[in-house]
CSV table of N, CA and C in Angstrom, one decimal:
chain,number,residue,atom,x,y,z
A,12,MET,N,-5.2,179.9,170.1
A,12,MET,CA,-5.2,179.3,168.8
A,12,MET,C,-6.4,179.8,167.9
A,13,ASN,N,-7.5,179.9,168.6
A,13,ASN,CA,-8.7,180.4,167.9
A,13,ASN,C,-8.6,181.9,167.6
A,14,LYS,N,-8.6,182.3,166.4
A,14,LYS,CA,-8.5,183.7,166.0
A,14,LYS,C,-9.8,184.4,165.8
A,15,GLY,N,-10.8,184.0,166.6
A,15,GLY,CA,-12.1,184.6,166.6
A,15,GLY,C,-13.0,184.2,165.5
A,16,PHE,N,-13.0,183.0,165.1
A,16,PHE,CA,-13.9,182.5,164.1
A,16,PHE,C,-15.3,182.3,164.8
A,17,ASP,N,-16.3,183.1,164.3
A,17,ASP,CA,-17.6,183.0,164.9
A,17,ASP,C,-18.2,181.6,164.7
A,18,GLY,N,-18.7,181.0,165.8
A,18,GLY,CA,-19.4,179.7,165.8
A,18,GLY,C,-18.5,178.5,165.6
A,19,VAL,N,-17.2,178.7,165.8
A,19,VAL,CA,-16.2,177.6,165.6
A,19,VAL,C,-15.3,177.7,166.8
A,20,ARG,N,-15.0,176.5,167.4
A,20,ARG,CA,-14.1,176.5,168.6
A,20,ARG,C,-13.5,175.2,168.7
A,21,PRO,N,-12.3,175.1,169.3
A,21,PRO,CA,-11.7,173.8,169.6
A,21,PRO,C,-12.5,173.2,170.7
A,22,ALA,N,-12.8,171.9,170.5
A,22,ALA,CA,-13.6,171.2,171.5
A,22,ALA,C,-12.7,170.3,172.4
A,23,SER,N,-11.7,169.8,171.8
A,23,SER,CA,-10.7,169.0,172.5
A,23,SER,C,-9.4,169.0,171.8
A,24,GLU,N,-8.4,168.2,172.1
A,24,GLU,CA,-7.2,168.2,171.4
A,24,GLU,C,-7.3,167.5,170.0
A,25,SER,N,-8.5,166.9,169.8
A,25,SER,CA,-8.6,166.2,168.5
A,25,SER,C,-9.9,166.5,167.8
A,26,SER,N,-10.6,167.6,168.2
A,26,SER,CA,-11.9,167.9,167.5
A,26,SER,C,-12.2,169.4,167.6
A,27,ILE,N,-13.1,169.8,166.7
A,27,ILE,CA,-13.6,171.2,166.6
A,27,ILE,C,-15.1,171.2,166.6
A,28,GLU,N,-15.7,172.1,167.2
A,28,GLU,CA,-17.2,172.2,167.2
A,28,GLU,C,-17.6,173.4,166.3
A,29,ILE,N,-18.6,173.1,165.5
A,29,ILE,CA,-19.3,174.2,164.7
A,29,ILE,C,-20.7,174.4,165.2
A,30,GLY,N,-21.0,175.6,165.5
A,30,GLY,CA,-22.4,175.9,166.0
A,30,GLY,C,-23.1,176.8,165.0
A,31,PHE,N,-24.4,176.5,164.9
A,31,PHE,CA,-25.3,177.3,164.0
A,31,PHE,C,-26.7,177.1,164.4
A,32,PHE,N,-27.6,178.0,163.9
A,32,PHE,CA,-29.0,177.8,164.2
A,32,PHE,C,-29.7,177.3,162.9
A,33,TYR,N,-30.5,176.2,163.1
A,33,TYR,CA,-31.3,175.6,162.0
A,33,TYR,C,-32.7,175.3,162.5
A,34,GLN,N,-33.7,175.7,161.8
A,34,GLN,CA,-35.1,175.5,162.1
A,34,GLN,C,-35.4,175.8,163.6
A,35,GLY,N,-34.8,177.0,164.0
A,35,GLY,CA,-35.1,177.5,165.3
A,35,GLY,C,-34.3,176.8,166.4
A,36,ARG,N,-33.4,175.9,166.1
A,36,ARG,CA,-32.6,175.2,167.1
A,36,ARG,C,-31.2,175.6,167.0
A,37,HIS,N,-30.5,175.6,168.1
A,37,HIS,CA,-29.1,175.8,168.1
A,37,HIS,C,-28.4,174.4,168.0
A,38,CYS,N,-27.7,174.2,166.9
A,38,CYS,CA,-27.1,172.9,166.6
A,38,CYS,C,-25.6,173.1,166.8
A,39,VAL,N,-25.0,172.1,167.4
A,39,VAL,CA,-23.5,172.0,167.6
A,39,VAL,C,-23.0,170.7,167.0
A,40,GLU,N,-22.2,170.7,166.1
A,40,GLU,CA,-21.6,169.5,165.5
A,40,GLU,C,-20.1,169.5,165.7
A,41,ARG,N,-19.6,168.3,166.0
A,41,ARG,CA,-18.2,168.1,166.3
A,41,ARG,C,-17.6,167.5,165.1
A,42,ILE,N,-16.5,168.1,164.7
A,42,ILE,CA,-15.7,167.6,163.5
A,42,ILE,C,-14.4,167.0,164.1
A,43,ARG,N,-14.1,165.8,163.8
A,43,ARG,CA,-12.9,165.1,164.4
A,43,ARG,C,-11.7,165.4,163.6
A,44,VAL,N,-11.1,166.6,163.8
A,44,VAL,CA,-9.8,167.0,163.3
A,44,VAL,C,-9.1,167.8,164.3
A,45,LYS,N,-7.8,167.8,164.3
A,45,LYS,CA,-7.1,168.5,165.3
A,45,LYS,C,-7.3,170.0,165.1
A,46,PRO,N,-7.5,170.7,166.2
A,46,PRO,CA,-7.9,172.2,166.1
A,46,PRO,C,-6.6,173.1,165.8
A,47,THR,N,-6.0,172.8,164.7
A,47,THR,CA,-4.9,173.7,164.3
A,47,THR,C,-5.5,175.0,163.7
A,48,ALA,N,-4.7,176.0,163.5
A,48,ALA,CA,-5.2,177.2,162.9
A,48,ALA,C,-5.8,177.0,161.5
A,49,ALA,N,-5.1,176.2,160.7
A,49,ALA,CA,-5.6,175.9,159.4
A,49,ALA,C,-7.0,175.1,159.5
A,50,ASN,N,-7.1,174.2,160.4
A,50,ASN,CA,-8.4,173.4,160.5
A,50,ASN,C,-9.5,174.3,161.0
A,51,LEU,N,-9.2,175.2,161.9
A,51,LEU,CA,-10.2,176.1,162.4
A,51,LEU,C,-10.7,177.0,161.3
A,52,LYS,N,-9.8,177.4,160.5
A,52,LYS,CA,-10.2,178.2,159.3
A,52,LYS,C,-11.1,177.4,158.4
A,53,ARG,N,-10.7,176.2,158.1
A,53,ARG,CA,-11.5,175.3,157.2
A,53,ARG,C,-12.9,175.1,157.9
A,54,ALA,N,-12.9,174.9,159.2
A,54,ALA,CA,-14.2,174.7,159.9
A,54,ALA,C,-15.1,176.0,159.8
A,55,ALA,N,-14.4,177.1,159.9
A,55,ALA,CA,-15.2,178.4,159.7
A,55,ALA,C,-15.7,178.6,158.3
A,56,GLU,N,-15.0,178.1,157.3
A,56,GLU,CA,-15.4,178.2,155.9
A,56,GLU,C,-16.6,177.2,155.7
A,57,ARG,N,-16.5,176.1,156.3
A,57,ARG,CA,-17.6,175.1,156.3
A,57,ARG,C,-18.9,175.7,156.9
A,58,ARG,N,-18.7,176.3,158.1
A,58,ARG,CA,-19.8,176.9,158.7
A,58,ARG,C,-20.5,178.0,157.9
A,59,THR,N,-19.6,178.8,157.2
A,59,THR,CA,-20.1,179.9,156.3
A,59,THR,C,-20.9,179.2,155.2
A,60,ALA,N,-20.5,178.1,154.6
A,60,ALA,CA,-21.2,177.5,153.6
A,60,ALA,C,-22.5,176.9,154.1
A,61,ILE,N,-22.5,176.4,155.3
A,61,ILE,CA,-23.8,175.9,155.9
A,61,ILE,C,-24.8,177.0,156.1
A,62,LEU,N,-24.3,178.1,156.7
A,62,LEU,CA,-25.2,179.3,156.9
A,62,LEU,C,-25.8,179.8,155.5
A,63,ALA,N,-25.0,179.8,154.5
A,63,ALA,CA,-25.4,180.2,153.2
A,63,ALA,C,-26.5,179.2,152.7
A,64,ALA,N,-26.3,177.9,152.8
A,64,ALA,CA,-27.3,176.9,152.4
A,64,ALA,C,-28.6,177.1,153.2
A,65,ILE,N,-28.5,177.3,154.5
A,65,ILE,CA,-29.7,177.5,155.3
A,65,ILE,C,-30.4,178.8,154.8
A,66,ALA,N,-29.7,179.9,154.5
A,66,ALA,CA,-30.3,181.1,154.0
A,66,ALA,C,-31.0,180.9,152.7
A,67,ARG,N,-30.4,180.0,151.8
A,67,ARG,CA,-31.0,179.8,150.5
A,67,ARG,C,-32.2,178.8,150.6
A,68,GLY,N,-32.3,178.1,151.7
A,68,GLY,CA,-33.3,177.1,151.9
A,68,GLY,C,-33.0,175.7,151.4
A,69,ASP,N,-31.7,175.4,151.1
A,69,ASP,CA,-31.4,174.1,150.5
A,69,ASP,C,-30.4,173.4,151.4
A,70,PHE,N,-30.3,173.7,152.6
A,70,PHE,CA,-29.4,172.9,153.5
A,70,PHE,C,-30.0,171.5,153.8
A,71,ASP,N,-29.1,170.5,153.6
A,71,ASP,CA,-29.5,169.1,153.9
A,71,ASP,C,-28.7,168.6,155.1
A,72,TYR,N,-29.3,168.6,156.2
A,72,TYR,CA,-28.6,168.3,157.5
A,72,TYR,C,-28.0,166.9,157.4
A,73,ALA,N,-28.8,165.9,156.9
A,73,ALA,CA,-28.3,164.5,156.8
A,73,ALA,C,-27.2,164.4,155.8
A,74,ALA,N,-27.1,165.2,154.8
A,74,ALA,CA,-26.0,165.1,153.8
A,74,ALA,C,-24.7,165.7,154.4
A,75,GLU,N,-24.9,166.8,155.1
A,75,GLU,CA,-23.8,167.5,155.7
A,75,GLU,C,-23.2,166.7,156.9
A,76,PHE,N,-24.0,166.1,157.7
A,76,PHE,CA,-23.6,165.4,158.9
A,76,PHE,C,-24.2,164.0,158.8
A,77,PRO,N,-23.8,163.1,158.0
A,77,PRO,CA,-24.5,161.8,157.8
A,77,PRO,C,-24.5,160.9,159.0
A,78,LYS,N,-23.5,161.1,159.9
A,78,LYS,CA,-23.5,160.2,161.1
A,78,LYS,C,-24.4,160.7,162.2
A,79,ARG,N,-25.1,161.9,162.0
A,79,ARG,CA,-25.9,162.5,163.0
A,79,ARG,C,-27.4,162.6,162.5
A,80,THR,N,-27.8,161.8,161.5
A,80,THR,CA,-29.1,162.0,161.0
A,80,THR,C,-30.2,161.7,162.0
A,81,ALA,N,-30.0,160.9,163.0
A,81,ALA,CA,-31.0,160.6,164.0
A,81,ALA,C,-31.3,161.8,164.9
A,82,ALA,N,-30.3,162.7,165.1
A,82,ALA,CA,-30.4,163.9,165.9
A,82,ALA,C,-30.8,165.1,165.1
A,83,ALA,N,-30.8,165.0,163.8
A,83,ALA,CA,-31.0,166.2,163.0
A,83,ALA,C,-32.4,166.7,163.1
A,84,PRO,N,-32.5,168.0,163.2
A,84,PRO,CA,-33.9,168.6,163.2
A,84,PRO,C,-34.6,168.3,161.9
A,85,SER,N,-35.9,168.1,161.9
A,85,SER,CA,-36.6,167.9,160.7
A,85,SER,C,-37.8,168.8,160.7
A,86,ALA,N,-38.5,168.9,159.5
A,86,ALA,CA,-39.6,169.8,159.4
A,86,ALA,C,-40.7,169.5,160.4
A,87,LYS,N,-40.9,168.2,160.7
A,87,LYS,CA,-42.0,167.9,161.6
A,87,LYS,C,-41.6,168.2,163.1
A,88,ASP,N,-40.3,168.5,163.4
A,88,ASP,CA,-40.0,169.0,164.7
A,88,ASP,C,-40.4,170.4,165.0
A,89,GLU,N,-40.9,171.1,164.0
A,89,GLU,CA,-41.3,172.5,164.2
A,89,GLU,C,-42.7,172.7,164.8
A,90,THR,N,-43.4,171.6,164.9
A,90,THR,CA,-44.8,171.8,165.3
A,90,THR,C,-44.9,172.0,166.8
């Protein structure tokens, strides 16, 4: 089902994982949608937008993944 979307994979029958590097850490976030071809494509597009925001320096982890704010890397984690 996965047509080779980098950093995106089916995690279960009801979720997709998106992986990316942020502040030197490998982050993996799970999106609770069925891993259909269309949803995998949407997840890949979301990952592309995340990578672009990281490159611009305006990625807001807490806004993108509000349920994961406790685990989100912060600037003070880089010390």
